[in-house]
Amino acid sequence: MLLWVILAGLTAIVLIFLLRPLAGGDESTPARDSYNATVYRDQLEEIEGDLARGLIGEAEAEAARLEVARRLLAADADAKGKGGPATTGTWPRVALIAVALALPLAVLGLYLSFGSPRLPDQPLAARLKDPASEKSVGALVARVEARLRAHPEEGEGWDVIAPVYMNVRRYGDAADAYENAIRLLGPSAKRLSGYGQARVLEQGGLVTEEARGALERALGLDATLVEPRILLTIAKEQDGDYAAAIEDWRGLLNRDGADERWRSMVRTRIANAQTLRSGETPAVEVPTPAPGPSAADIAAAQSMSQADRQSMVEGMVQRLATRLEQNGDDLAGWLRLVRAYTVLDQKDEAKKALARAKSQFAGDAKAIEQLDALAEQLGLTS
Protein backbone atom coordinates (compact mmCIF):
# COMPACT_ATOMS: atom_id res chain seq x y z
CA MET A 1 0.00 0.00 0.00
CA LEU A 2 2.80 2.43 0.92
CA LEU A 3 4.40 1.79 -2.45
CA TRP A 4 1.30 2.97 -4.29
CA VAL A 5 1.12 6.17 -2.20
CA ILE A 6 4.76 6.91 -3.06
CA LEU A 7 4.14 6.27 -6.74
CA ALA A 8 1.09 8.55 -6.70
CA GLY A 9 3.16 11.35 -5.15
CA LEU A 10 5.92 10.96 -7.72
CA THR A 11 3.33 11.02 -10.50
CA ALA A 12 1.92 14.28 -9.19
CA ILE A 13 5.37 15.90 -9.12
CA VAL A 14 6.13 14.81 -12.66
CA LEU A 15 2.76 16.12 -13.89
CA ILE A 16 3.42 19.53 -12.32
CA PHE A 17 6.66 19.92 -14.27
CA LEU A 18 5.11 18.61 -17.48
CA LEU A 19 1.99 20.78 -17.33
CA ARG A 20 3.68 23.96 -16.08
CA PRO A 21 4.33 25.41 -19.58
CA LEU A 22 0.60 25.19 -20.31
CA ALA A 23 -0.11 27.61 -17.44
CA GLY A 24 2.17 30.35 -18.82
CA GLY A 25 5.45 31.88 -17.63
CA ASP A 26 6.34 33.65 -14.41
CA GLU A 27 4.94 37.20 -13.84
CA SER A 28 8.44 38.55 -13.18
CA THR A 29 9.72 37.46 -16.62
CA PRO A 30 9.91 40.43 -19.03
CA ALA A 31 8.13 40.30 -22.38
CA ARG A 32 10.21 39.53 -25.46
CA ASP A 33 10.02 43.05 -26.86
CA SER A 34 11.27 44.58 -23.61
CA TYR A 35 14.18 42.19 -23.63
CA ASN A 36 15.03 43.16 -27.23
CA ALA A 37 15.07 46.85 -26.31
CA THR A 38 17.61 46.20 -23.56
CA VAL A 39 19.84 44.35 -26.02
CA TYR A 40 19.75 47.21 -28.55
CA ARG A 41 20.78 49.73 -25.87
CA ASP A 42 23.76 47.56 -25.00
CA GLN A 43 24.71 47.48 -28.69
CA LEU A 44 24.74 51.33 -28.83
CA GLU A 45 27.18 51.37 -25.93
CA GLU A 46 29.40 48.80 -27.65
CA ILE A 47 29.47 50.97 -30.82
CA GLU A 48 30.69 53.95 -28.83
CA GLY A 49 33.36 51.81 -27.18
CA ASP A 50 34.58 50.44 -30.53
CA LEU A 51 34.77 54.00 -31.95
CA ALA A 52 36.79 55.22 -28.95
CA ARG A 53 39.29 52.35 -29.36
CA GLY A 54 39.64 53.06 -33.07
CA LEU A 55 38.23 49.74 -34.16
CA ILE A 56 35.72 51.38 -36.52
CA GLY A 57 35.56 54.76 -38.30
CA GLU A 58 33.14 57.64 -37.71
CA ALA A 59 31.12 56.83 -40.82
CA GLU A 60 30.75 53.17 -39.86
CA ALA A 61 29.83 54.11 -36.30
CA GLU A 62 27.16 56.53 -37.50
CA ALA A 63 25.61 53.95 -39.82
CA ALA A 64 25.54 51.38 -37.00
CA ARG A 65 23.98 53.93 -34.61
CA LEU A 66 21.18 54.67 -37.08
CA GLU A 67 20.35 50.98 -37.62
CA VAL A 68 20.37 50.09 -33.91
CA ALA A 69 18.42 53.21 -33.04
CA ARG A 70 15.75 52.30 -35.59
CA ARG A 71 15.39 48.82 -34.10
CA LEU A 72 15.35 50.24 -30.56
CA LEU A 73 12.51 52.60 -31.35
CA ALA A 74 10.51 49.79 -32.91
CA ALA A 75 11.07 47.54 -29.89
CA ASP A 76 10.05 50.31 -27.43
CA ALA A 77 6.91 50.96 -29.41
CA ASP A 78 5.95 47.26 -29.39
CA ALA A 79 6.63 46.96 -25.68
CA LYS A 80 4.43 49.96 -24.85
CA GLY A 81 1.68 48.69 -27.13
CA LYS A 82 1.58 45.31 -25.34
CA GLY A 83 1.40 46.83 -21.90
CA GLY A 84 4.85 45.87 -20.62
CA PRO A 85 5.69 42.61 -18.92
CA ALA A 86 3.65 39.53 -19.66
CA THR A 87 1.48 38.23 -16.87
CA THR A 88 -0.28 35.02 -16.18
CA GLY A 89 -3.78 34.61 -14.82
CA THR A 90 -4.68 32.65 -11.68
CA TRP A 91 -7.03 30.11 -13.22
CA PRO A 92 -4.46 28.26 -15.38
CA ARG A 93 -2.38 27.64 -12.30
CA VAL A 94 -5.36 26.38 -10.37
CA ALA A 95 -6.18 24.01 -13.23
CA LEU A 96 -2.55 22.81 -13.29
CA ILE A 97 -2.56 21.94 -9.58
CA ALA A 98 -5.99 20.31 -9.82
CA VAL A 99 -4.92 18.01 -12.67
CA ALA A 100 -1.59 17.14 -11.04
CA LEU A 101 -3.33 16.08 -7.82
CA ALA A 102 -6.57 14.62 -9.16
CA LEU A 103 -5.08 12.25 -11.72
CA PRO A 104 -2.88 10.21 -9.31
CA LEU A 105 -5.67 10.18 -6.73
CA ALA A 106 -8.13 8.91 -9.32
CA VAL A 107 -5.76 6.11 -10.38
CA LEU A 108 -5.12 5.19 -6.74
CA GLY A 109 -8.87 5.11 -6.08
CA LEU A 110 -9.47 2.78 -9.02
CA TYR A 111 -6.75 0.44 -7.80
CA LEU A 112 -8.19 0.38 -4.28
CA SER A 113 -11.64 -0.39 -5.69
CA PHE A 114 -10.81 -3.00 -8.30
CA GLY A 115 -7.29 -4.17 -7.43
CA SER A 116 -5.92 -6.34 -4.64
CA PRO A 117 -3.85 -4.06 -2.38
CA ARG A 118 -4.20 -6.39 0.61
CA LEU A 119 -2.99 -9.47 -1.25
CA PRO A 120 0.22 -10.60 0.52
CA ASP A 121 3.43 -11.13 -1.40
CA GLN A 122 4.28 -14.73 -2.24
CA PRO A 123 7.69 -15.71 -0.86
CA LEU A 124 10.35 -16.77 -3.33
CA ALA A 125 10.60 -20.25 -1.83
CA ALA A 126 6.89 -20.82 -2.33
CA ARG A 127 7.10 -19.65 -5.92
CA LEU A 128 9.97 -22.02 -6.58
CA LYS A 129 8.10 -24.96 -5.05
CA ASP A 130 4.91 -24.15 -6.93
CA PRO A 131 4.92 -26.13 -10.21
CA ALA A 132 3.59 -23.21 -12.20
CA SER A 133 5.14 -24.48 -15.41
CA GLU A 134 3.35 -27.79 -15.02
CA LYS A 135 0.07 -26.00 -14.43
CA SER A 136 0.59 -23.91 -17.52
CA VAL A 137 1.43 -26.98 -19.60
CA GLY A 138 -1.63 -28.78 -18.28
CA ALA A 139 -3.83 -25.79 -19.03
CA LEU A 140 -2.34 -25.50 -22.49
CA VAL A 141 -2.93 -29.18 -23.23
CA ALA A 142 -6.53 -28.91 -22.01
CA ARG A 143 -7.18 -25.91 -24.23
CA VAL A 144 -5.67 -27.56 -27.29
CA GLU A 145 -7.63 -30.76 -26.61
CA ALA A 146 -10.86 -28.80 -26.33
CA ARG A 147 -10.07 -27.04 -29.58
CA LEU A 148 -9.31 -30.33 -31.33
CA ARG A 149 -12.53 -31.89 -30.09
CA ALA A 150 -14.42 -29.04 -31.71
CA HIS A 151 -12.21 -28.95 -34.83
CA PRO A 152 -10.65 -32.42 -35.29
CA GLU A 153 -9.50 -31.62 -38.82
CA GLU A 154 -7.01 -28.94 -37.74
CA GLY A 155 -3.72 -30.64 -38.48
CA GLU A 156 -1.67 -27.85 -36.92
CA GLY A 157 -3.24 -28.55 -33.53
CA TRP A 158 -2.33 -32.25 -33.69
CA ASP A 159 1.19 -31.33 -34.83
CA VAL A 160 1.64 -29.02 -31.83
CA ILE A 161 0.22 -31.27 -29.15
CA ALA A 162 2.00 -34.48 -30.23
CA PRO A 163 5.46 -33.57 -28.84
CA VAL A 164 3.78 -32.21 -25.69
CA TYR A 165 2.20 -35.62 -25.12
CA MET A 166 5.65 -37.16 -25.57
CA ASN A 167 7.14 -34.86 -22.92
CA VAL A 168 4.47 -35.81 -20.37
CA ARG A 169 4.84 -39.52 -21.26
CA ARG A 170 1.40 -39.95 -22.78
CA TYR A 171 2.87 -42.09 -25.53
CA GLY A 172 -0.35 -43.57 -26.84
CA ASP A 173 -1.91 -40.12 -27.18
CA ALA A 174 1.30 -38.85 -28.79
CA ALA A 175 1.22 -41.62 -31.39
CA ASP A 176 -2.43 -40.89 -32.21
CA ALA A 177 -1.68 -37.15 -32.47
CA TYR A 178 1.27 -37.76 -34.81
CA GLU A 179 -0.91 -40.08 -36.88
CA ASN A 180 -3.58 -37.38 -37.26
CA ALA A 181 -0.96 -34.76 -38.13
CA ILE A 182 0.49 -37.02 -40.81
CA ARG A 183 -2.98 -37.70 -42.22
CA LEU A 184 -3.97 -34.02 -42.33
CA LEU A 185 -0.66 -32.27 -43.05
CA GLY A 186 1.23 -34.98 -44.87
CA PRO A 187 4.24 -37.06 -43.83
CA SER A 188 7.49 -35.39 -42.84
CA ALA A 189 10.68 -36.77 -41.36
CA LYS A 190 9.93 -35.16 -38.00
CA ARG A 191 6.35 -36.43 -37.80
CA LEU A 192 7.20 -39.96 -38.92
CA SER A 193 10.11 -40.14 -36.48
CA GLY A 194 7.93 -38.90 -33.63
CA TYR A 195 5.21 -41.38 -34.51
CA GLY A 196 7.65 -44.28 -34.57
CA GLN A 197 9.24 -43.29 -31.27
CA ALA A 198 5.82 -42.90 -29.62
CA ARG A 199 4.76 -46.38 -30.73
CA VAL A 200 8.00 -47.91 -29.44
CA LEU A 201 7.68 -46.20 -26.07
CA GLU A 202 4.02 -47.18 -25.89
CA GLN A 203 5.06 -50.83 -26.25
CA GLY A 204 7.74 -50.56 -23.58
CA GLY A 205 10.67 -50.56 -26.00
CA LEU A 206 9.39 -53.15 -28.46
CA VAL A 207 9.93 -52.00 -32.05
CA THR A 208 6.78 -53.23 -33.81
CA GLU A 209 6.44 -53.53 -37.58
CA GLU A 210 4.24 -50.44 -37.57
CA ALA A 211 6.90 -48.41 -35.77
CA ARG A 212 9.65 -49.86 -37.94
CA GLY A 213 7.89 -48.77 -41.13
CA ALA A 214 7.45 -45.19 -39.88
CA LEU A 215 11.08 -44.96 -38.76
CA GLU A 216 12.35 -46.24 -42.09
CA ARG A 217 10.23 -43.69 -43.94
CA ALA A 218 11.59 -40.93 -41.68
CA LEU A 219 15.17 -41.92 -42.50
CA GLY A 220 14.28 -41.98 -46.19
CA LEU A 221 13.21 -38.33 -45.93
CA ASP A 222 16.10 -37.22 -43.69
CA ALA A 223 19.11 -39.51 -43.39
CA THR A 224 20.70 -37.28 -40.72
CA LEU A 225 18.18 -38.23 -38.02
CA VAL A 226 19.73 -40.22 -35.17
CA GLU A 227 16.70 -41.37 -33.15
CA PRO A 228 15.13 -43.48 -35.93
CA ARG A 229 18.52 -45.05 -36.70
CA ILE A 230 19.01 -46.05 -33.05
CA LEU A 231 15.55 -47.60 -32.79
CA LEU A 232 15.95 -49.49 -36.06
CA THR A 233 19.25 -50.92 -34.81
CA ILE A 234 17.55 -52.00 -31.60
CA ALA A 235 14.92 -53.66 -33.79
CA LYS A 236 17.68 -55.72 -35.43
CA GLU A 237 18.87 -56.79 -31.98
CA GLN A 238 15.31 -57.80 -31.12
CA ASP A 239 15.19 -59.83 -34.34
CA GLY A 240 18.39 -61.62 -33.30
CA ASP A 241 20.39 -60.14 -36.18
CA TYR A 242 23.31 -59.13 -33.96
CA ALA A 243 25.86 -58.90 -36.77
CA ALA A 244 23.81 -56.27 -38.62
CA ALA A 245 23.11 -54.46 -35.33
CA ILE A 246 26.82 -54.30 -34.48
CA GLU A 247 27.57 -52.88 -37.91
CA ASP A 248 24.90 -50.21 -37.50
CA TRP A 249 26.09 -49.31 -33.99
CA ARG A 250 29.63 -48.85 -35.26
CA GLY A 251 28.31 -46.69 -38.08
CA LEU A 252 26.68 -44.44 -35.48
CA LEU A 253 29.94 -44.12 -33.56
CA ASN A 254 31.80 -43.12 -36.74
CA ARG A 255 29.34 -40.38 -37.65
CA ASP A 256 30.64 -36.82 -37.65
CA GLY A 257 29.52 -34.91 -34.59
CA ALA A 258 28.46 -38.02 -32.68
CA ASP A 259 26.76 -36.97 -29.46
CA GLU A 260 28.51 -38.01 -26.25
CA ARG A 261 25.12 -38.43 -24.60
CA TRP A 262 24.51 -41.66 -26.52
CA ARG A 263 28.05 -42.75 -27.47
CA SER A 264 28.48 -44.67 -24.19
CA MET A 265 25.12 -46.35 -24.74
CA VAL A 266 26.19 -47.40 -28.23
CA ARG A 267 29.46 -48.88 -26.92
CA THR A 268 27.51 -50.87 -24.33
CA ARG A 269 25.10 -52.07 -27.01
CA ILE A 270 28.00 -53.23 -29.18
CA ALA A 271 29.55 -55.19 -26.31
CA ASN A 272 26.22 -56.80 -25.42
CA ALA A 273 25.44 -57.66 -29.05
CA GLN A 274 28.84 -59.31 -29.43
CA THR A 275 28.21 -61.34 -26.28
CA LEU A 276 24.73 -62.38 -27.39
CA ARG A 277 26.09 -63.28 -30.81
CA SER A 278 28.43 -65.74 -29.12
CA GLY A 279 25.51 -67.26 -27.19
CA GLU A 280 26.51 -65.94 -23.75
CA THR A 281 24.57 -63.82 -21.28
CA PRO A 282 25.35 -60.08 -21.67
CA ALA A 283 27.36 -58.53 -18.88
CA VAL A 284 25.77 -55.07 -18.77
CA GLU A 285 22.47 -55.34 -20.60
CA VAL A 286 19.75 -54.84 -17.99
CA PRO A 287 16.02 -55.06 -18.65
CA THR A 288 14.09 -51.95 -17.74
CA PRO A 289 11.24 -52.86 -15.41
CA ALA A 290 8.85 -50.16 -14.31
CA PRO A 291 10.12 -48.26 -12.52
CA GLY A 292 13.57 -48.74 -14.00
CA PRO A 293 16.88 -48.74 -12.14
CA SER A 294 18.05 -45.43 -10.80
CA ALA A 295 21.24 -43.70 -11.88
CA ALA A 296 22.88 -44.99 -8.71
CA ASP A 297 21.89 -48.57 -9.57
CA ILE A 298 23.39 -48.29 -13.02
CA ALA A 299 26.61 -46.74 -11.67
CA ALA A 300 26.88 -49.49 -9.08
CA ALA A 301 26.33 -52.20 -11.71
CA GLN A 302 29.38 -51.06 -13.64
CA SER A 303 31.72 -51.89 -10.74
CA MET A 304 30.08 -55.20 -9.75
CA SER A 305 31.44 -58.64 -10.38
CA GLN A 306 29.69 -60.86 -12.91
CA ALA A 307 27.92 -62.80 -10.14
CA ASP A 308 26.82 -59.69 -8.27
CA ARG A 309 25.60 -58.05 -11.45
CA GLN A 310 23.63 -61.18 -12.37
CA SER A 311 22.09 -61.20 -8.90
CA MET A 312 21.08 -57.56 -9.19
CA VAL A 313 19.46 -58.13 -12.58
CA GLU A 314 17.56 -61.17 -11.32
CA GLY A 315 16.35 -59.14 -8.34
CA MET A 316 14.95 -56.40 -10.54
CA VAL A 317 13.24 -58.96 -12.78
CA GLN A 318 11.72 -60.64 -9.74
CA ARG A 319 10.37 -57.29 -8.50
CA LEU A 320 8.79 -56.70 -11.90
CA ALA A 321 7.22 -60.19 -11.82
CA THR A 322 5.84 -59.56 -8.33
CA ARG A 323 4.34 -56.27 -9.36
CA LEU A 324 2.67 -57.84 -12.38
CA GLU A 325 1.22 -60.60 -10.21
CA GLN A 326 -0.44 -57.91 -8.10
CA ASN A 327 -1.50 -55.71 -11.02
CA GLY A 328 -1.46 -57.54 -14.33
CA ASP A 329 -3.05 -54.83 -16.49
CA ASP A 330 0.33 -53.49 -17.63
CA LEU A 331 0.88 -55.02 -21.08
CA ALA A 332 4.20 -53.19 -21.54
CA GLY A 333 5.35 -54.67 -18.22
CA TRP A 334 4.55 -58.21 -19.37
CA LEU A 335 6.42 -57.64 -22.63
CA ARG A 336 9.45 -56.43 -20.67
CA LEU A 337 9.24 -59.40 -18.29
CA VAL A 338 9.16 -61.96 -21.10
CA ARG A 339 12.09 -60.28 -22.79
CA ALA A 340 14.01 -60.06 -19.49
CA TYR A 341 13.64 -63.79 -18.82
CA THR A 342 14.88 -64.46 -22.35
CA VAL A 343 17.94 -62.23 -21.82
CA LEU A 344 18.65 -64.16 -18.60
CA ASP A 345 18.36 -67.41 -20.61
CA GLN A 346 15.38 -68.52 -18.51
CA LYS A 347 13.15 -69.60 -21.37
CA ASP A 348 10.88 -71.71 -19.19
CA GLU A 349 10.11 -68.69 -17.01
CA ALA A 350 9.63 -66.60 -20.16
CA LYS A 351 7.06 -69.06 -21.48
CA LYS A 352 5.25 -69.11 -18.14
CA ALA A 353 5.15 -65.30 -18.08
CA LEU A 354 3.88 -65.32 -21.66
CA ALA A 355 1.09 -67.76 -20.75
CA ARG A 356 0.08 -65.66 -17.72
CA ALA A 357 0.04 -62.51 -19.88
CA LYS A 358 -2.19 -64.19 -22.49
CA SER A 359 -4.54 -65.32 -19.74
CA GLN A 360 -4.61 -61.78 -18.33
CA PHE A 361 -5.45 -60.22 -21.70
CA ALA A 362 -7.77 -62.94 -22.99
CA GLY A 363 -10.32 -61.27 -25.25
CA ASP A 364 -8.01 -58.37 -26.15
CA ALA A 365 -7.06 -59.23 -29.72
CA LYS A 366 -4.53 -56.42 -30.04
CA ALA A 367 -2.70 -57.42 -26.85
CA ILE A 368 -2.65 -61.09 -27.83
CA GLU A 369 -1.25 -60.13 -31.24
CA GLN A 370 1.62 -58.24 -29.62
CA LEU A 371 2.38 -61.10 -27.25
CA ASP A 372 2.40 -63.62 -30.09
CA ALA A 373 4.68 -61.38 -32.15
CA LEU A 374 7.14 -61.13 -29.26
CA ALA A 375 7.03 -64.89 -28.66
CA GLU A 376 7.83 -65.54 -32.31
CA GLN A 377 10.60 -62.98 -32.29
CA LEU A 378 12.22 -64.50 -29.17
CA GLY A 379 11.79 -68.10 -30.33
CA LEU A 380 9.25 -69.05 -27.64
CA THR A 381 6.64 -70.55 -29.95
CA SER A 382 8.05 -74.07 -29.95
Short mmCIF file of N, CA, C and O in Angstrom, two decimals, residues 250-295:
data_model
loop_
_atom_site.label_atom_id
_atom_site.label_comp_id
_atom_site.label_asym_id
_atom_site.label_seq_id
_atom_site.Cartn_x
_atom_site.Cartn_y
_atom_site.Cartn_z
N ARG A 250 28.32 -49.41 -34.93
CA ARG A 250 29.63 -48.85 -35.26
C ARG A 250 29.51 -47.70 -36.25
O ARG A 250 30.27 -46.72 -36.19
N GLY A 251 28.54 -47.81 -37.16
CA GLY A 251 28.31 -46.69 -38.08
C GLY A 251 27.87 -45.43 -37.34
O GLY A 251 28.28 -44.32 -37.71
N LEU A 252 27.08 -45.60 -36.29
CA LEU A 252 26.68 -44.44 -35.48
C LEU A 252 27.87 -43.81 -34.77
O LEU A 252 27.99 -42.59 -34.68
N LEU A 253 28.77 -44.65 -34.26
CA LEU A 253 29.94 -44.12 -33.56
C LEU A 253 30.85 -43.35 -34.51
O LEU A 253 31.52 -42.40 -34.10
N ASN A 254 30.90 -43.75 -35.78
CA ASN A 254 31.80 -43.12 -36.74
C ASN A 254 31.20 -41.90 -37.41
O ASN A 254 31.85 -41.26 -38.23
N ARG A 255 29.97 -41.56 -37.05
CA ARG A 255 29.34 -40.38 -37.65
C ARG A 255 30.03 -39.11 -37.17
O ARG A 255 30.47 -39.01 -36.03
N ASP A 256 30.08 -38.11 -38.05
CA ASP A 256 30.64 -36.82 -37.65
C ASP A 256 29.72 -36.16 -36.64
O ASP A 256 28.49 -36.16 -36.79
N GLY A 257 30.31 -35.60 -35.60
CA GLY A 257 29.52 -34.91 -34.59
C GLY A 257 28.70 -35.84 -33.72
O GLY A 257 27.62 -35.48 -33.26
N ALA A 258 29.18 -37.07 -33.52
CA ALA A 258 28.46 -38.02 -32.68
C ALA A 258 28.29 -37.45 -31.28
O ALA A 258 29.23 -36.92 -30.69
N ASP A 259 27.09 -37.57 -30.74
CA ASP A 259 26.76 -36.97 -29.46
C ASP A 259 27.25 -37.85 -28.32
O ASP A 259 26.95 -39.05 -28.27
N GLU A 260 27.99 -37.25 -27.38
CA GLU A 260 28.51 -38.01 -26.25
C GLU A 260 27.41 -38.54 -25.35
O GLU A 260 27.63 -39.47 -24.59
N ARG A 261 26.22 -37.97 -25.46
CA ARG A 261 25.12 -38.43 -24.60
C ARG A 261 24.72 -39.86 -24.94
O ARG A 261 24.22 -40.58 -24.07
N TRP A 262 24.89 -40.29 -26.19
CA TRP A 262 24.51 -41.66 -26.52
C TRP A 262 25.69 -42.52 -26.98
O TRP A 262 25.53 -43.70 -27.26
N ARG A 263 26.89 -41.94 -27.05
CA ARG A 263 28.05 -42.75 -27.47
C ARG A 263 28.32 -43.88 -26.48
O ARG A 263 28.61 -45.02 -26.89
N SER A 264 28.23 -43.61 -25.18
CA SER A 264 28.48 -44.67 -24.19
C SER A 264 27.42 -45.76 -24.30
O SER A 264 27.72 -46.95 -24.14
N MET A 265 26.17 -45.35 -24.56
CA MET A 265 25.12 -46.35 -24.74
C MET A 265 25.41 -47.24 -25.93
O MET A 265 25.22 -48.46 -25.89
N VAL A 266 25.89 -46.63 -27.03
CA VAL A 266 26.19 -47.40 -28.23
C VAL A 266 27.32 -48.39 -27.96
O VAL A 266 27.26 -49.56 -28.38
N ARG A 267 28.35 -47.96 -27.23
CA ARG A 267 29.46 -48.88 -26.92
C ARG A 267 28.96 -50.07 -26.09
O ARG A 267 29.37 -51.23 -26.31
N THR A 268 28.08 -49.79 -25.13
CA THR A 268 27.51 -50.87 -24.33
C THR A 268 26.70 -51.82 -25.19
O THR A 268 26.76 -53.04 -25.04
N ARG A 269 25.92 -51.25 -26.10
CA ARG A 269 25.10 -52.07 -27.01
C ARG A 269 25.99 -52.97 -27.87
O ARG A 269 25.65 -54.13 -28.12
N ILE A 270 27.09 -52.43 -28.35
CA ILE A 270 28.00 -53.23 -29.18
C ILE A 270 28.56 -54.41 -28.37
O ILE A 270 28.58 -55.56 -28.84
N ALA A 271 29.00 -54.12 -27.15
CA ALA A 271 29.55 -55.19 -26.31
C ALA A 271 28.51 -56.26 -26.03
O ALA A 271 28.79 -57.47 -26.09
N ASN A 272 27.27 -55.84 -25.73
CA ASN A 272 26.22 -56.80 -25.42
C ASN A 272 25.84 -57.62 -26.66
O ASN A 272 25.59 -58.82 -26.57
N ALA A 273 25.79 -56.95 -27.82
CA ALA A 273 25.44 -57.66 -29.05
C ALA A 273 26.51 -58.70 -29.39
O ALA A 273 26.19 -59.81 -29.85
N GLN A 274 27.76 -58.34 -29.17
CA GLN A 274 28.84 -59.31 -29.43
C GLN A 274 28.73 -60.50 -28.49
O GLN A 274 28.96 -61.65 -28.90
N THR A 275 28.37 -60.25 -27.23
CA THR A 275 28.21 -61.34 -26.28
C THR A 275 27.04 -62.23 -26.66
O THR A 275 27.13 -63.47 -26.63
N LEU A 276 25.90 -61.61 -27.00
CA LEU A 276 24.73 -62.38 -27.39
C LEU A 276 24.98 -63.17 -28.67
O LEU A 276 24.47 -64.29 -28.84
N ARG A 277 25.77 -62.59 -29.56
CA ARG A 277 26.09 -63.28 -30.81
C ARG A 277 26.86 -64.57 -30.54
O ARG A 277 26.72 -65.57 -31.26
N SER A 278 27.66 -64.55 -29.47
CA SER A 278 28.43 -65.74 -29.12
C SER A 278 27.63 -66.73 -28.28
O SER A 278 28.14 -67.78 -27.91
N GLY A 279 26.37 -66.35 -27.94
CA GLY A 279 25.51 -67.26 -27.19
C GLY A 279 25.63 -67.14 -25.70
O GLY A 279 25.04 -67.92 -24.95
N GLU A 280 26.35 -66.12 -25.19
CA GLU A 280 26.51 -65.94 -23.75
C GLU A 280 25.52 -64.90 -23.23
O GLU A 280 24.88 -64.18 -23.99
N THR A 281 25.42 -64.82 -21.90
CA THR A 281 24.57 -63.82 -21.28
C THR A 281 25.29 -62.48 -21.25
O THR A 281 26.46 -62.43 -20.83
N PRO A 282 24.66 -61.37 -21.67
CA PRO A 282 25.35 -60.08 -21.67
C PRO A 282 25.72 -59.64 -20.27
O PRO A 282 25.03 -59.93 -19.31
N ALA A 283 26.85 -58.93 -20.19
CA ALA A 283 27.36 -58.53 -18.88
C ALA A 283 26.69 -57.28 -18.35
O ALA A 283 26.54 -57.12 -17.16
N VAL A 284 26.27 -56.36 -19.23
CA VAL A 284 25.77 -55.07 -18.77
C VAL A 284 24.32 -54.85 -19.14
O VAL A 284 23.62 -54.08 -18.51
N GLU A 285 23.83 -55.56 -20.14
CA GLU A 285 22.47 -55.34 -20.60
C GLU A 285 21.50 -55.63 -19.47
O GLU A 285 21.51 -56.72 -18.89
N VAL A 286 20.68 -54.69 -19.10
CA VAL A 286 19.75 -54.84 -17.99
C VAL A 286 18.36 -54.53 -18.47
O VAL A 286 18.14 -53.48 -19.06
N PRO A 287 17.38 -55.39 -18.26
CA PRO A 287 16.02 -55.06 -18.65
C PRO A 287 15.53 -53.88 -17.85
O PRO A 287 16.02 -53.60 -16.75
N THR A 288 14.57 -53.19 -18.37
CA THR A 288 14.09 -51.95 -17.74
C THR A 288 12.69 -52.15 -17.19
O THR A 288 11.71 -51.84 -17.85
N PRO A 289 12.56 -52.73 -15.99
CA PRO A 289 11.24 -52.86 -15.41
C PRO A 289 10.73 -51.50 -15.01
O PRO A 289 11.47 -50.53 -14.94
N ALA A 290 9.44 -51.43 -14.72
CA ALA A 290 8.85 -50.16 -14.31
C ALA A 290 8.63 -50.17 -12.82
O ALA A 290 7.90 -51.01 -12.30
N PRO A 291 9.18 -49.27 -12.04
CA PRO A 291 10.12 -48.26 -12.52
C PRO A 291 11.50 -48.85 -12.75
O PRO A 291 11.87 -49.83 -12.14
N GLY A 292 12.26 -48.24 -13.63
CA GLY A 292 13.57 -48.74 -14.00
C GLY A 292 14.60 -48.47 -12.93
O GLY A 292 14.33 -47.81 -11.92
N PRO A 293 15.81 -48.99 -13.12
CA PRO A 293 16.88 -48.74 -12.14
C PRO A 293 17.25 -47.28 -12.11
O PRO A 293 17.17 -46.59 -13.11
N SER A 294 17.65 -46.82 -10.93
CA SER A 294 18.05 -45.43 -10.80
C SER A 294 19.46 -45.25 -11.35
O SER A 294 20.16 -46.21 -11.67
N ALA A 295 19.88 -43.99 -11.42
CA ALA A 295 21.24 -43.70 -11.88
C ALA A 295 22.28 -44.33 -10.95
O ALA A 295 23.33 -44.80 -11.38
#
